[in-house]
């Protein structure tokens, strides 16, 4: 069995910074030399691992340490806000906290929160959700702002929210007609589907 994240030539585990740099080169610049340095993992490998992981472009990322308490507090409040809003509009959409979102065989992520507009029939989500929320932390901010931004945009996720608990800010990005994210300052309205437009008040998520 291959060892997780190990350099097959030196048998040493690359640092987080090395993984980050190599991932960007592999995933965004498609450099064959990088592919020879790191093993390439898939969803089948992912199922065998212990602990919390994500795979982006075949490269594993450990989801540790555990989120800070305030991170989880904010995540729970956002979940409650959207859940109540969807119920009041009698939408059939559902709000989920971290589940496996399988974008491709070598890319599986666990968003902090997402909204889907149809039933999930597999052990993972295999279609684009209507909305994804990522709550920033020092260890994930670069990945959330750059790699995941591109992933969700290319996958067709309509809304992407970046929440910064330290600065107490929310950035809302909406997919345009050109299939590119555009910053939208309106944090109160979300057209989850043509038949489901929800109004939310995000002002109290920090309290």
mmCIF file of C-alpha atoms in Angstrom:
data_model
loop_
_atom_site.group_PDB
_atom_site.id
_atom_site.type_symbol
_atom_site.label_atom_id
_atom_site.label_comp_id
_atom_site.label_asym_id
_atom_site.label_seq_id
_atom_site.Cartn_x
_atom_site.Cartn_y
_atom_site.Cartn_z
ATOM 1 C CA UNK A 1 0.000 0.000 0.000
ATOM 2 C CA UNK A 2 1.330 3.462 -0.854
ATOM 3 C CA UNK A 3 2.154 5.764 2.042
ATOM 4 C CA UNK A 4 0.042 8.876 2.272
ATOM 5 C CA UNK A 5 1.665 12.031 0.969
ATOM 6 C CA UNK A 6 5.168 10.513 0.895
ATOM 7 C CA UNK A 7 7.812 11.488 -1.632
ATOM 8 C CA UNK A 8 8.455 8.144 -3.348
ATOM 9 C CA UNK A 9 12.125 8.954 -3.998
ATOM 10 C CA UNK A 10 13.199 10.263 -0.570
ATOM 11 C CA UNK A 11 10.449 8.646 1.557
ATOM 12 C CA UNK A 12 10.044 11.878 3.537
ATOM 13 C CA UNK A 13 6.783 13.697 4.100
ATOM 14 C CA UNK A 14 6.687 17.098 2.369
ATOM 15 C CA UNK A 15 5.850 20.066 4.582
ATOM 16 C CA UNK A 16 2.498 21.837 4.286
ATOM 17 C CA UNK A 17 4.175 24.717 2.470
ATOM 18 C CA UNK A 18 5.839 22.353 -0.015
ATOM 19 C CA UNK A 19 2.525 20.618 -0.642
ATOM 20 C CA UNK A 20 0.802 23.945 -1.185
ATOM 21 C CA UNK A 21 3.381 25.164 -3.680
ATOM 22 C CA UNK A 22 3.482 21.869 -5.541
ATOM 23 C CA UNK A 23 -0.307 21.655 -5.662
ATOM 24 C CA UNK A 24 -0.594 25.050 -7.265
ATOM 25 C CA UNK A 25 1.980 24.117 -9.904
ATOM 26 C CA UNK A 26 0.356 20.779 -10.608
ATOM 27 C CA UNK A 27 -3.258 21.835 -10.574
ATOM 28 C CA UNK A 28 -3.103 25.273 -12.120
ATOM 29 C CA UNK A 29 -0.013 25.136 -14.339
ATOM 30 C CA UNK A 30 -0.115 21.461 -15.289
ATOM 31 C CA UNK A 31 3.592 20.816 -14.834
ATOM 32 C CA UNK A 32 4.480 17.151 -15.533
ATOM 33 C CA UNK A 33 7.667 17.351 -13.438
ATOM 34 C CA UNK A 34 5.600 18.053 -10.321
ATOM 35 C CA UNK A 35 3.452 15.007 -10.943
ATOM 36 C CA UNK A 36 6.594 12.864 -10.687
ATOM 37 C CA UNK A 37 7.503 14.317 -7.276
ATOM 38 C CA UNK A 38 4.258 13.581 -5.438
ATOM 39 C CA UNK A 39 2.000 10.529 -5.583
ATOM 40 C CA UNK A 40 -1.387 11.079 -7.189
ATOM 41 C CA UNK A 41 -4.335 9.981 -5.049
ATOM 42 C CA UNK A 42 -7.970 9.298 -5.892
ATOM 43 C CA UNK A 43 -11.271 8.861 -4.114
ATOM 44 C CA UNK A 44 -10.549 5.147 -3.644
ATOM 45 C CA UNK A 45 -7.382 6.006 -1.714
ATOM 46 C CA UNK A 46 -9.257 8.635 0.279
ATOM 47 C CA UNK A 47 -11.715 6.037 1.568
ATOM 48 C CA UNK A 48 -8.871 4.130 3.240
ATOM 49 C CA UNK A 49 -7.436 7.024 5.220
ATOM 50 C CA UNK A 50 -8.002 7.771 8.879
ATOM 51 C CA UNK A 51 -8.673 11.296 10.048
ATOM 52 C CA UNK A 52 -10.052 14.243 8.108
ATOM 53 C CA UNK A 53 -8.619 14.898 4.647
ATOM 54 C CA UNK A 54 -9.327 16.672 1.388
ATOM 55 C CA UNK A 55 -7.853 15.880 -2.029
ATOM 56 C CA UNK A 56 -7.289 18.607 -4.599
ATOM 57 C CA UNK A 57 -5.837 17.568 -7.916
ATOM 58 C CA UNK A 58 -4.720 14.253 -6.436
ATOM 59 C CA UNK A 59 -2.780 15.845 -3.557
ATOM 60 C CA UNK A 60 -3.949 15.258 0.051
ATOM 61 C CA UNK A 61 -4.513 18.004 2.608
ATOM 62 C CA UNK A 62 -4.930 17.186 6.295
ATOM 63 C CA UNK A 63 -7.951 18.907 7.848
ATOM 64 C CA UNK A 64 -6.217 19.528 11.140
ATOM 65 C CA UNK A 65 -5.921 20.928 13.685
ATOM 66 C CA UNK A 66 -9.608 20.983 14.544
ATOM 67 C CA UNK A 67 -11.444 24.280 13.901
ATOM 68 C CA UNK A 68 -11.363 26.864 16.671
ATOM 69 C CA UNK A 69 -14.470 27.115 18.884
ATOM 70 C CA UNK A 70 -15.518 30.487 17.423
ATOM 71 C CA UNK A 71 -15.171 29.035 13.903
ATOM 72 C CA UNK A 72 -17.622 26.288 14.828
ATOM 73 C CA UNK A 73 -19.913 28.736 16.621
ATOM 74 C CA UNK A 74 -20.163 30.904 13.501
ATOM 75 C CA UNK A 75 -20.670 27.835 11.294
ATOM 76 C CA UNK A 76 -23.551 26.683 13.490
ATOM 77 C CA UNK A 77 -25.176 30.114 13.369
ATOM 78 C CA UNK A 78 -24.935 30.303 9.562
ATOM 79 C CA UNK A 79 -26.461 26.832 9.337
ATOM 80 C CA UNK A 80 -29.383 27.950 11.525
ATOM 81 C CA UNK A 81 -29.936 31.142 9.504
ATOM 82 C CA UNK A 82 -30.184 29.300 6.193
ATOM 83 C CA UNK A 83 -32.152 26.379 7.604
ATOM 84 C CA UNK A 84 -34.837 28.667 9.019
ATOM 85 C CA UNK A 85 -34.960 30.734 5.831
ATOM 86 C CA UNK A 86 -35.407 27.654 3.641
ATOM 87 C CA UNK A 87 -38.124 26.281 5.908
ATOM 88 C CA UNK A 88 -40.028 29.563 5.874
ATOM 89 C CA UNK A 89 -39.996 29.582 2.064
ATOM 90 C CA UNK A 90 -41.089 25.919 1.980
ATOM 91 C CA UNK A 91 -38.101 25.100 -0.202
ATOM 92 C CA UNK A 92 -37.050 21.507 -0.683
ATOM 93 C CA UNK A 93 -33.407 22.524 -0.518
ATOM 94 C CA UNK A 94 -31.330 21.248 2.374
ATOM 95 C CA UNK A 95 -28.435 22.697 4.324
ATOM 96 C CA UNK A 96 -25.514 20.417 5.169
ATOM 97 C CA UNK A 97 -22.470 20.882 7.337
ATOM 98 C CA UNK A 98 -19.286 19.105 6.204
ATOM 99 C CA UNK A 99 -19.939 16.214 3.831
ATOM 100 C CA UNK A 100 -17.827 14.784 1.026
ATOM 101 C CA UNK A 101 -18.241 16.796 -2.158
ATOM 102 C CA UNK A 102 -16.654 14.722 -4.915
ATOM 103 C CA UNK A 103 -15.882 17.047 -7.797
ATOM 104 C CA UNK A 104 -13.809 14.486 -9.688
ATOM 105 C CA UNK A 105 -12.002 11.220 -9.009
ATOM 106 C CA UNK A 106 -8.975 13.100 -7.673
ATOM 107 C CA UNK A 107 -10.727 16.037 -5.994
ATOM 108 C CA UNK A 108 -12.851 15.617 -2.866
ATOM 109 C CA UNK A 109 -13.514 18.535 -0.523
ATOM 110 C CA UNK A 110 -15.474 19.104 2.693
ATOM 111 C CA UNK A 111 -17.033 22.576 2.669
ATOM 112 C CA UNK A 112 -17.959 24.068 6.035
ATOM 113 C CA UNK A 113 -21.549 24.404 4.820
ATOM 114 C CA UNK A 114 -23.453 23.855 1.600
ATOM 115 C CA UNK A 115 -26.992 23.997 0.231
ATOM 116 C CA UNK A 116 -28.262 21.434 -2.268
ATOM 117 C CA UNK A 117 -31.449 21.607 -4.279
ATOM 118 C CA UNK A 118 -32.096 17.904 -4.887
ATOM 119 C CA UNK A 119 -31.663 14.656 -2.937
ATOM 120 C CA UNK A 120 -28.199 13.197 -2.391
ATOM 121 C CA UNK A 121 -28.497 9.519 -3.327
ATOM 122 C CA UNK A 122 -24.877 8.454 -2.812
ATOM 123 C CA UNK A 123 -22.449 8.458 0.101
ATOM 124 C CA UNK A 124 -21.104 11.743 -1.233
ATOM 125 C CA UNK A 125 -22.316 14.774 -3.142
ATOM 126 C CA UNK A 126 -21.532 14.392 -6.843
ATOM 127 C CA UNK A 127 -23.243 17.458 -8.303
ATOM 128 C CA UNK A 128 -22.734 21.173 -7.792
ATOM 129 C CA UNK A 129 -24.497 22.581 -4.737
ATOM 130 C CA UNK A 130 -26.315 25.888 -5.010
ATOM 131 C CA UNK A 131 -24.200 27.487 -2.291
ATOM 132 C CA UNK A 132 -20.934 26.780 -0.502
ATOM 133 C CA UNK A 133 -19.608 28.480 2.629
ATOM 134 C CA UNK A 134 -15.985 28.299 3.707
ATOM 135 C CA UNK A 135 -15.000 29.802 7.056
ATOM 136 C CA UNK A 136 -11.454 31.115 6.905
ATOM 137 C CA UNK A 137 -8.696 30.167 9.317
ATOM 138 C CA UNK A 138 -4.954 30.861 9.147
ATOM 139 C CA UNK A 139 -4.306 27.317 7.909
ATOM 140 C CA UNK A 140 -7.012 27.300 5.197
ATOM 141 C CA UNK A 141 -7.350 30.897 3.990
ATOM 142 C CA UNK A 142 -4.958 30.584 1.041
ATOM 143 C CA UNK A 143 -6.573 27.362 -0.143
ATOM 144 C CA UNK A 144 -10.114 28.719 0.302
ATOM 145 C CA UNK A 145 -9.396 32.006 -1.468
ATOM 146 C CA UNK A 146 -7.525 30.571 -4.419
ATOM 147 C CA UNK A 147 -7.740 26.829 -5.053
ATOM 148 C CA UNK A 148 -11.298 26.338 -3.820
ATOM 149 C CA UNK A 149 -12.459 29.560 -5.446
ATOM 150 C CA UNK A 150 -11.392 28.130 -8.803
ATOM 151 C CA UNK A 151 -12.773 24.671 -8.027
ATOM 152 C CA UNK A 152 -16.240 25.911 -7.104
ATOM 153 C CA UNK A 153 -16.380 28.370 -9.979
ATOM 154 C CA UNK A 154 -15.453 25.693 -12.525
ATOM 155 C CA UNK A 155 -17.863 23.196 -10.947
ATOM 156 C CA UNK A 156 -20.778 25.613 -11.359
ATOM 157 C CA UNK A 157 -21.486 26.409 -7.693
ATOM 158 C CA UNK A 158 -23.787 29.443 -7.922
ATOM 159 C CA UNK A 159 -22.852 31.136 -4.643
ATOM 160 C CA UNK A 160 -19.561 31.052 -2.762
ATOM 161 C CA UNK A 161 -19.339 32.720 0.644
ATOM 162 C CA UNK A 162 -16.018 33.389 2.356
ATOM 163 C CA UNK A 163 -16.498 34.105 6.049
ATOM 164 C CA UNK A 164 -13.706 35.617 8.141
ATOM 165 C CA UNK A 165 -14.430 35.132 11.878
ATOM 166 C CA UNK A 166 -11.463 37.293 12.926
ATOM 167 C CA UNK A 167 -12.450 40.323 10.843
ATOM 168 C CA UNK A 168 -16.173 39.479 11.082
ATOM 169 C CA UNK A 169 -16.661 39.896 7.343
ATOM 170 C CA UNK A 170 -18.528 37.953 4.667
ATOM 171 C CA UNK A 171 -17.639 37.981 0.974
ATOM 172 C CA UNK A 172 -20.336 36.806 -1.402
ATOM 173 C CA UNK A 173 -19.437 35.650 -4.901
ATOM 174 C CA UNK A 174 -22.103 34.812 -7.467
ATOM 175 C CA UNK A 175 -21.664 32.963 -10.742
ATOM 176 C CA UNK A 176 -22.246 35.311 -13.670
ATOM 177 C CA UNK A 177 -23.654 34.542 -17.091
ATOM 178 C CA UNK A 178 -20.041 34.165 -18.197
ATOM 179 C CA UNK A 179 -19.630 31.400 -15.569
ATOM 180 C CA UNK A 180 -17.182 33.471 -13.564
ATOM 181 C CA UNK A 181 -17.547 34.649 -9.985
ATOM 182 C CA UNK A 182 -18.505 38.281 -9.441
ATOM 183 C CA UNK A 183 -18.508 39.961 -6.026
ATOM 184 C CA UNK A 184 -22.053 40.680 -4.831
ATOM 185 C CA UNK A 185 -22.494 42.960 -1.823
ATOM 186 C CA UNK A 186 -26.093 41.882 -1.162
ATOM 187 C CA UNK A 187 -25.883 39.383 1.701
ATOM 188 C CA UNK A 188 -29.633 39.236 2.285
ATOM 189 C CA UNK A 189 -31.003 37.500 -0.816
ATOM 190 C CA UNK A 190 -30.130 34.181 -2.444
ATOM 191 C CA UNK A 191 -31.889 32.708 -5.474
ATOM 192 C CA UNK A 192 -31.144 29.100 -4.624
ATOM 193 C CA UNK A 193 -33.383 27.880 -7.478
ATOM 194 C CA UNK A 194 -35.876 29.586 -9.790
ATOM 195 C CA UNK A 195 -38.618 28.648 -7.336
ATOM 196 C CA UNK A 196 -36.681 29.231 -4.128
ATOM 197 C CA UNK A 197 -35.488 32.737 -3.292
ATOM 198 C CA UNK A 198 -34.563 33.086 0.372
ATOM 199 C CA UNK A 199 -34.082 36.203 2.479
ATOM 200 C CA UNK A 200 -31.598 35.975 5.336
ATOM 201 C CA UNK A 201 -30.221 38.221 8.063
ATOM 202 C CA UNK A 202 -26.542 37.457 8.638
ATOM 203 C CA UNK A 203 -25.942 40.283 11.108
ATOM 204 C CA UNK A 204 -26.292 38.080 14.171
ATOM 205 C CA UNK A 205 -23.956 35.215 13.230
ATOM 206 C CA UNK A 206 -21.108 36.623 15.339
ATOM 207 C CA UNK A 207 -23.128 36.679 18.589
#
